[in-house]
Amino acid sequence: MHGFKFGLISSLMAPLLLSSALISQNTHANEQCDSDQLSKREQKLLAWCERPGASLWVFKRFREWKENFCEELFGNEPPTPLVQAVSPAQEHSYITLDAASSSDPDNDALTFSWSQISGTPAIAATELNVAAPSFYLAKGSAGEQLLFEVAVSDGEATVTQQVTVEVTTCSDITEGSIFSNCVAPAWNGVSAWEMLNNGSNENYHYQNGHNDNLVQWQILNTEEAGYNEVIDIHYADRTDVNGFARIYTAGGIGATADFSSYATGSLDFDMRVLDWGDSSGAFFLKLECIYPCESAWFTLNFNNLNEWQHFSIPASVLAQSGFDLSNLEIGFQVFPDWNLQANAHYQVDNIAWVAGDLPVDNGGDAITLEPSAWNVNNASGVSDPQYAFDEIAFTISPNWQSDDAAVAFGHYFDPTVNLDGGSIALDIFVPQSAVDTDGLFGIYAFDSNWNAVFLNPISLSSFNGDSWNTINIATFDETRWDMSNRDFNPADVIYLDFLLVANGSTSSPGEFVVKNAQILPGNGPGNPAPGGNEDEIVVSADAWTDYTVAGSPIIDWSVSDTGDIRFNSLVGVNGDNRMYINYLNEIVNLSDGTLNATLEIPENLAGKAIVLQTFLLDSQGRYATPGGTNIQSFESATSLDWSLLEINDSTFSYADEGFDLSAIAGVGVQVMFFEDLSINSTQLNVYNITLIPGEGSVNPGNGNPTTVEYSFEDTNALEN
């Protein structure tokens, strides 16, 4: 567009060559011209410049001057492009090239046209005629310098500018990772396949998620903790076609990879549905090993819209359904039901193959528990439990008749096996109806003398409903097993008993299926001295009492037959403080001795501002503590070893003056609130509380009369 330069008139316009009409318009040149006057002058000058000049030869020089003058007065100046881009950027990520800061000296409106000059073609995620388009950096671009160019035009003049983007590989990866914020280099990126629904079987594959096809996808930043960048998949409103979003191995269609090393592992991922569309909630997972080699369709059940759910599909189950792990082509593929796909919208994240802890049973040390060898040996409060087995699986359907009902199914070993340092693994299908209850799953282990220990129960609500779940448990890790029976010999296990417990539920939980059960024997020494250390003192179950130090906390607590203390609810305010004391049956010298205990923190207390600590009381009621454990520092359920070895005066962060370590009369647990809290159902446990007397000097000193002020700015003072 022409730009009017009024200031040039005085220097370029000769009064003798202008018409008197134009000169009269400039008689007040020294006065300020308002916008209307300027517009009128511009219009008259423009009309004069466009009027043909005289044709006589004598006016040739005048015409040349007029042309130069008008060109200078109304000529166009080209725009000034300015391009910005983030570099480097990761392969399989999105970039934005921004020319919005470009300018034009004449203030003309600008248009933009983008193109890629060199490098692996990036996929345009927006139109290319905008100031700031987005591109998806496709597979194969890592290690390249992609060159882009923008043409900026003001309608008359066009100026180009180039910008380079360096592409790197995805860095947010771990072993087996497929996608976590970006697609791992071992995979080909997201793509889709679809087939027309007209009987022709015409089908096609595409890698551009920004399309007019059925399956559309992009990578979005949700800015949610634990998720951030996710794969967002949306199905168009079409019923004439069906399709799948999928992720191939690095070589793409027809290329395979050997995933046999994950045979005892699983495929794990998180997924949430944003819109059921026509799917009515039916979604599936299917993997392929070059069609027609493929897995079965595995149903993915969702409780609600917009809620992330975690799925773990055992590799053994995939293999049994027909999938060849050694020839994996499509490593991830989830989709709504066939012919019910229109308008479905969902997101996936944290996709990874997870290696199992047990080796593949190749005839070596691993022992397979054959389904035909399982038996139902105990059913309390259960109406005629139905069970069956075949070559692959053991199936059982309990029918609860009371809220404390339980059913047990087990396996004998002849000869006995050494499970000291071994492990137990199995795949269990858990019905959704059981996940929706407060039911429990547990394991008992018996030695040849029928001494037993048990696994701390696992809530059925922690399993994926209507899905296969893998359980893999080390034996006998005291953070997960109640090992209070000191006569139990873990190297002489004769029987494993698996339990399903109603725990308050009175309805039928549905059908459970167990398969791929294996044990891996250990090589630990077992228990050469049943009963444990002959000097060991186990706290008495009936010797606990509580005492409020400050405030008025409401804490529901209980004690097991073995003396373990369990806190079932915690309601209090910042500053509340309560002690739980177990008075020993004798005075004990703990100088150079040992105090053993284990703290088990449940999921719903992790991160809460509560401090727990052990303490000792001497025969005169004097108090000493090694310091507290700040539960706020833990992000998830945790078990901690609270053992104190070779106890001496320096063990304690605080001790009353004159505290006598050689005359211990009581041991206890202290609960301190550092925030207002109302947890009405939990299971905070302190168990395996034992003391082993020492042989240190009598009354080693007067203690350490240092007062410890607990503060969450000083976490070292809170940790044991």
Tab-separated table of C-alpha atoms in Angstrom, residues 190-194 206-219 231-237 243-246 341 343-346:
chain	number	residue	atom	x	y	z
A	190	VAL	CA	2.317	-42.171	17.058
A	191	SER	CA	0.504	-43.180	13.883
A	192	ALA	CA	-2.898	-44.540	12.882
A	193	TRP	CA	-4.441	-47.186	10.679
A	194	GLU	CA	-8.030	-47.235	9.497
A	206	TYR	CA	-0.974	-42.234	8.243
A	207	GLN	CA	1.465	-40.445	10.553
A	208	ASN	CA	-0.011	-36.941	10.665
A	209	GLY	CA	-2.246	-36.531	13.687
A	210	HIS	CA	-3.629	-33.213	12.400
A	211	ASN	CA	-5.879	-34.497	9.662
A	212	ASP	CA	-9.412	-34.960	8.343
A	213	ASN	CA	-9.364	-38.713	8.961
A	214	LEU	CA	-11.045	-40.694	11.733
A	215	VAL	CA	-8.157	-40.784	14.225
A	216	GLN	CA	-6.559	-37.483	15.220
A	217	TRP	CA	-3.894	-36.982	17.863
A	218	GLN	CA	-1.466	-34.517	19.343
A	219	ILE	CA	0.888	-34.231	22.303
A	231	ILE	CA	-0.785	-38.261	23.979
A	232	ASP	CA	-4.265	-36.880	23.265
A	233	ILE	CA	-6.337	-39.048	20.862
A	234	HIS	CA	-9.660	-37.947	19.400
A	235	TYR	CA	-11.947	-39.812	17.013
A	236	ALA	CA	-13.932	-37.752	14.482
A	237	ASP	CA	-17.718	-37.920	14.161
A	243	GLY	CA	-9.311	-47.280	13.082
A	244	PHE	CA	-6.575	-47.622	15.708
A	245	ALA	CA	-3.951	-45.230	17.075
A	246	ARG	CA	-0.696	-47.143	17.561
A	341	GLN	CA	-15.629	-45.236	17.751
A	343	ASN	CA	-16.310	-38.941	18.990
A	344	ALA	CA	-14.317	-40.972	21.527
A	345	HIS	CA	-11.633	-38.850	23.217
A	346	TYR	CA	-8.933	-40.129	25.572
